[in-house]
XYZ file of C-alpha atoms in Angstrom:
351
model
C 27.862 -37.899 -10.954
C 24.576 -37.326 -8.908
C 22.832 -34.659 -7.384
C 19.146 -34.836 -5.665
C 16.464 -32.769 -7.382
C 16.539 -29.992 -4.369
C 20.104 -29.021 -5.180
C 18.684 -28.002 -8.657
C 15.592 -25.953 -7.366
C 17.390 -22.449 -6.789
C 19.222 -21.679 -9.524
C 15.965 -22.682 -11.741
C 14.262 -20.856 -9.117
C 16.430 -17.587 -9.384
C 17.008 -18.153 -12.946
C 14.978 -20.576 -14.793
C 18.643 -22.524 -15.717
C 19.309 -25.495 -14.376
C 22.754 -27.107 -13.198
C 24.148 -29.113 -15.685
C 23.488 -32.971 -14.463
C 25.866 -36.007 -16.059
C 23.429 -38.057 -16.934
C 20.109 -38.905 -18.714
C 18.367 -39.428 -16.041
C 19.343 -36.809 -14.589
C 17.892 -34.170 -17.368
C 15.270 -35.857 -17.911
C 14.812 -34.705 -13.982
C 15.928 -31.218 -14.469
C 13.283 -31.161 -17.197
C 9.824 -32.011 -15.239
C 11.608 -30.145 -12.518
C 11.461 -27.072 -14.323
C 8.489 -27.532 -15.374
C 7.054 -27.901 -11.838
C 8.811 -24.876 -10.379
C 7.465 -22.856 -13.565
C 3.696 -24.322 -12.607
C 4.686 -23.051 -8.368
C 6.230 -19.419 -10.465
C 2.700 -19.017 -11.566
C 1.040 -20.036 -8.524
C 2.772 -17.099 -6.462
C 0.444 -14.314 -5.575
C 2.936 -12.690 -3.506
C 6.558 -11.942 -2.440
C 7.429 -10.037 0.748
C 11.147 -9.885 2.188
C 11.586 -10.312 6.149
C 14.217 -8.356 7.827
C 16.053 -10.152 10.492
C 13.993 -8.754 13.305
C 10.894 -9.541 12.052
C 9.715 -6.366 9.768
C 8.128 -7.536 6.582
C 7.882 -4.949 2.881
C 6.269 -6.247 0.312
C 7.512 -6.547 -2.915
C 6.032 -5.691 -6.475
C 5.120 -8.638 -8.050
C 4.959 -8.385 -11.117
C 8.364 -6.374 -11.499
C 9.481 -8.963 -9.248
C 9.006 -11.910 -11.479
C 10.233 -10.028 -14.948
C 13.411 -8.940 -13.121
C 13.948 -12.859 -11.373
C 15.154 -14.296 -14.730
C 18.326 -11.844 -14.646
C 19.333 -13.007 -10.716
C 20.552 -16.700 -10.837
C 23.687 -16.877 -13.176
C 26.973 -17.579 -11.408
C 25.519 -19.900 -8.587
C 27.506 -22.774 -6.749
C 26.119 -25.593 -4.792
C 28.367 -25.165 -1.518
C 29.368 -27.579 1.003
C 29.991 -24.785 3.863
C 26.661 -23.778 5.353
C 24.692 -20.597 5.630
C 25.308 -19.388 9.445
C 22.952 -17.658 11.422
C 24.593 -13.994 11.329
C 25.210 -14.014 7.624
C 21.678 -13.800 6.824
C 20.444 -10.446 5.985
C 16.804 -10.408 4.746
C 14.385 -14.148 4.389
C 12.853 -13.697 0.918
C 9.055 -15.006 1.015
C 6.980 -16.310 -1.752
C 3.674 -17.080 -1.321
C 1.505 -19.352 -3.682
C -1.765 -20.393 -3.789
C -2.702 -23.702 -1.778
C 0.803 -24.211 -1.236
C 3.991 -23.927 1.086
C 5.880 -20.588 0.276
C 8.744 -20.606 -0.991
C 11.918 -19.266 1.690
C 15.465 -18.408 0.121
C 17.304 -17.223 3.357
C 19.587 -14.588 1.789
C 22.839 -13.656 3.257
C 25.803 -11.373 1.397
C 28.172 -13.939 0.579
C 25.416 -16.742 -0.092
C 21.588 -18.187 -0.087
C 20.735 -20.789 1.538
C 17.373 -22.814 -0.192
C 16.074 -25.706 1.593
C 19.324 -27.440 2.487
C 20.956 -26.513 0.221
C 23.692 -23.540 0.637
C 24.614 -21.730 -2.958
C 27.709 -19.309 -3.087
C 29.878 -17.606 -5.892
C 29.489 -14.132 -8.058
C 25.553 -14.540 -8.295
C 25.306 -14.946 -4.746
C 26.812 -11.670 -4.340
C 24.439 -10.380 -7.140
C 21.867 -11.704 -5.634
C 21.724 -10.435 -2.202
C 22.281 -6.523 -3.956
C 19.416 -6.711 -5.954
C 17.023 -8.362 -2.536
C 18.813 -5.178 -0.963
C 17.561 -3.050 -3.640
C 14.041 -4.551 -3.577
C 13.913 -4.023 0.479
C 14.861 -0.595 0.181
C 11.716 0.480 -1.951
C 9.547 -1.807 -0.705
C 10.266 -0.117 2.899
C 9.244 3.352 2.159
C 6.156 3.836 3.524
C 2.800 4.283 1.111
C 1.201 5.901 3.549
C 1.614 7.535 6.887
C -0.758 7.473 9.514
C 0.644 9.512 12.538
C 4.422 10.397 13.144
C 6.684 11.321 16.128
C 9.432 13.825 15.778
C 11.711 13.500 18.090
C 15.139 15.623 18.393
C 17.464 13.281 20.641
C 20.266 16.533 21.432
C 17.476 18.398 22.392
C 15.796 15.568 24.147
C 12.300 16.851 22.619
C 9.254 15.954 20.942
C 6.032 16.570 18.657
C 3.659 14.609 17.052
C 3.110 15.563 13.599
C -1.062 16.312 12.386
C -2.214 15.410 9.714
C -1.095 18.547 7.456
C 2.014 17.864 8.432
C 1.643 13.967 8.104
C 0.972 14.036 4.310
C 3.600 16.408 3.812
C 5.795 13.908 5.547
C 4.208 11.116 3.558
C 4.960 13.315 -0.513
C 8.653 13.467 1.040
C 9.071 10.303 1.489
C 7.014 8.893 -1.171
C 9.522 11.068 -3.216
C 12.517 9.498 -1.981
C 15.509 8.229 -4.189
C 17.093 4.780 -2.664
C 20.755 4.757 -2.348
C 21.023 1.125 -1.456
C 24.306 0.183 -3.544
C 26.250 3.145 -1.430
C 28.232 2.632 1.716
C 27.611 5.629 3.703
C 29.708 6.850 6.379
C 27.654 9.495 7.833
C 26.373 10.626 11.657
C 23.356 12.121 12.475
C 23.956 15.789 12.688
C 22.671 18.366 15.097
C 20.384 17.975 16.671
C 19.381 14.856 15.557
C 15.864 14.242 14.026
C 14.112 10.778 14.221
C 10.817 10.487 12.798
C 8.808 7.392 13.876
C 6.546 6.836 11.652
C 3.310 4.498 11.911
C 2.798 3.615 8.243
C -0.267 1.045 8.466
C 1.005 -1.786 7.547
C 4.191 -1.500 9.859
C 6.102 0.940 11.910
C 9.874 2.491 11.181
C 12.526 4.612 12.186
C 13.795 7.235 10.159
C 16.983 9.434 10.882
C 17.481 12.809 9.474
C 21.466 12.332 8.990
C 21.782 15.586 6.661
C 19.551 17.942 5.396
C 19.485 15.896 2.037
C 19.827 12.000 3.814
C 17.909 10.211 6.121
C 18.347 5.872 6.795
C 15.708 3.494 7.867
C 17.022 0.576 9.874
C 15.931 -2.448 8.523
C 17.255 -5.962 10.608
C 21.174 -5.942 10.367
C 20.671 -4.195 7.383
C 20.380 -0.085 6.859
C 18.911 1.402 3.747
C 19.722 5.027 2.683
C 17.963 7.560 0.728
C 18.107 11.165 -0.970
C 15.840 13.385 -0.024
C 14.306 16.960 -0.479
C 15.811 19.407 2.311
C 12.317 21.415 2.441
C 12.102 18.297 5.178
C 14.976 19.889 7.092
C 13.450 22.941 6.719
C 10.175 21.885 8.257
C 11.913 19.648 11.339
C 13.877 23.026 12.150
C 10.629 24.814 12.716
C 8.703 22.092 14.421
C 11.628 21.484 16.844
C 13.760 24.314 16.928
C 17.809 23.697 17.536
C 18.794 25.609 20.458
C 21.596 25.663 23.388
C 20.532 24.094 25.986
C 20.926 25.365 29.577
C 23.273 23.751 32.143
C 24.713 21.308 30.158
C 28.869 21.986 29.910
C 29.233 19.470 27.012
C 26.214 20.820 24.831
C 28.329 23.813 23.638
C 30.771 20.768 21.851
C 27.833 20.844 19.176
C 29.406 24.202 17.603
C 33.091 23.213 17.620
C 34.681 24.687 14.396
C 38.036 22.219 14.638
C 38.328 18.861 17.021
C 41.990 17.792 18.045
C 43.510 15.042 19.868
C 46.738 15.246 21.715
C 47.963 12.542 23.141
C 49.153 12.981 26.867
C 50.228 9.404 28.218
C 49.485 6.916 25.543
C 52.330 6.169 23.198
C 49.547 4.539 20.937
C 47.598 7.659 20.540
C 47.762 9.635 17.470
C 47.760 13.369 17.017
C 44.782 13.915 14.789
C 43.672 18.109 13.946
C 39.911 17.625 12.064
C 37.707 19.681 11.012
C 34.302 19.825 12.132
C 32.652 21.954 9.732
C 34.321 21.773 6.097
C 31.860 18.537 5.314
C 28.648 16.744 6.549
C 30.923 13.655 7.152
C 33.615 15.401 8.948
C 30.670 16.844 11.416
C 28.415 14.438 11.986
C 31.855 12.416 13.202
C 31.994 16.127 15.572
C 28.244 15.781 16.488
C 28.254 12.001 17.588
C 31.887 12.758 19.861
C 30.106 14.971 21.786
C 27.458 12.213 22.032
C 29.389 9.954 23.528
C 31.040 12.185 25.763
C 27.576 13.376 26.747
C 27.124 9.623 27.505
C 29.113 9.789 30.539
C 28.170 10.138 34.072
C 28.672 12.879 36.207
C 30.564 12.960 39.366
C 30.697 14.486 42.634
C 34.009 15.672 42.990
C 37.298 13.991 41.836
C 37.515 9.981 42.230
C 40.253 7.916 44.682
C 41.496 6.250 41.014
C 41.105 8.149 37.818
C 43.621 6.253 36.274
C 45.937 7.276 34.222
C 45.650 10.091 31.369
C 45.669 8.971 27.543
C 44.990 12.155 25.843
C 43.264 15.294 25.510
C 40.236 16.676 23.161
C 40.315 20.300 21.837
C 37.404 21.263 20.571
C 37.385 25.051 19.169
C 34.228 27.117 19.895
C 33.428 30.630 19.828
C 34.824 31.534 23.262
C 37.848 29.871 22.877
C 39.291 25.631 23.297
C 37.718 23.554 25.529
C 39.533 20.717 26.997
C 38.338 17.325 27.672
C 40.790 14.802 29.379
C 40.486 11.656 28.675
C 41.772 8.228 31.100
C 40.781 5.162 30.882
C 37.375 5.138 32.247
C 36.842 8.809 33.043
C 36.965 12.327 31.378
C 37.330 15.692 33.109
C 36.110 18.899 31.339
C 36.853 22.309 33.710
C 36.648 20.508 37.509
C 33.857 18.409 36.440
C 34.198 14.185 35.932
C 32.798 12.077 34.537
C 32.655 7.655 34.664
C 32.350 6.031 31.138
C 32.891 2.828 29.812
C 35.125 2.688 27.190
C 34.816 5.641 26.196
C 38.288 6.071 25.211
C 38.648 3.478 22.803
C 35.570 4.650 20.965
C 36.668 7.923 20.596
C 40.308 7.120 19.012
C 38.433 4.720 16.270
C 35.925 7.609 15.443
C 38.760 9.782 14.641
C 41.463 7.245 13.775
C 43.466 8.601 16.441
C 45.179 4.979 17.076
C 48.650 4.591 15.933
């Protein structure tokens, strides 16, 4: 059996190990390649991770090279190439006076040159790069920052002292990259747009102690100090907006789904206050409803009513009638696109 030299590069690059050959000639080639790659790695002067939308994050070089030898185990050359929609990161190792080494990283496979590598090691390699990217994504400086309360439609630009406070909180953030997070932003949905000098960041405040930062197709989550949320409520205090009948639904303590015409809809009742996950889903439900377009009068063909959403608020119950392409609250009608299915998916209301 004979393999091309390129088929050995990725495992050597990741682990300092070589795929086994079947002839003395191949073993000699392995030895020569290891020497060459050792020299190549010594020439590395910078390592970065690129997101699928072109953002670039630098990694700590010494730490990266120290951990690198443990990352290439249990990898096999695969005949199945890495598809473009599988790519999550691109790892770039810049070298002195040489072309950079480039590895495209997916959750189940990685691509180096013309070869794709799969196996248990590919998943571990993805997790490692995910953690590295999450750590490198945190800004070392906050030059300017704009805070928006999305549910209120209000924005404020932070001053120098406020930006330094924000920088300190983010510097102390703890990445939660290995955890699967199912959390929608709590009202009033604070979003921070940060100019970090070398790049821009969008930080979503999900709960008082949890934020997320999108990075291409990936999303990174961090645990932070609750002091930031407290400051945000002072800079942009939550308040009830006037003139929008749906805004008071953010205050609901409970939401029920009751089928009214669609036999595939299940009856569901969910608290909107017991946990931040439930509260986030309730607030996201209201945002979806507010995405509809109010129309004058009743539509000529509203379609069939599928189910009803019943919100328990302080003043009593508010019923939202959900049709195929419309919703109705009291006598006000709204046009929507596929909102009926989105709401059922959010609450698991399909049988």
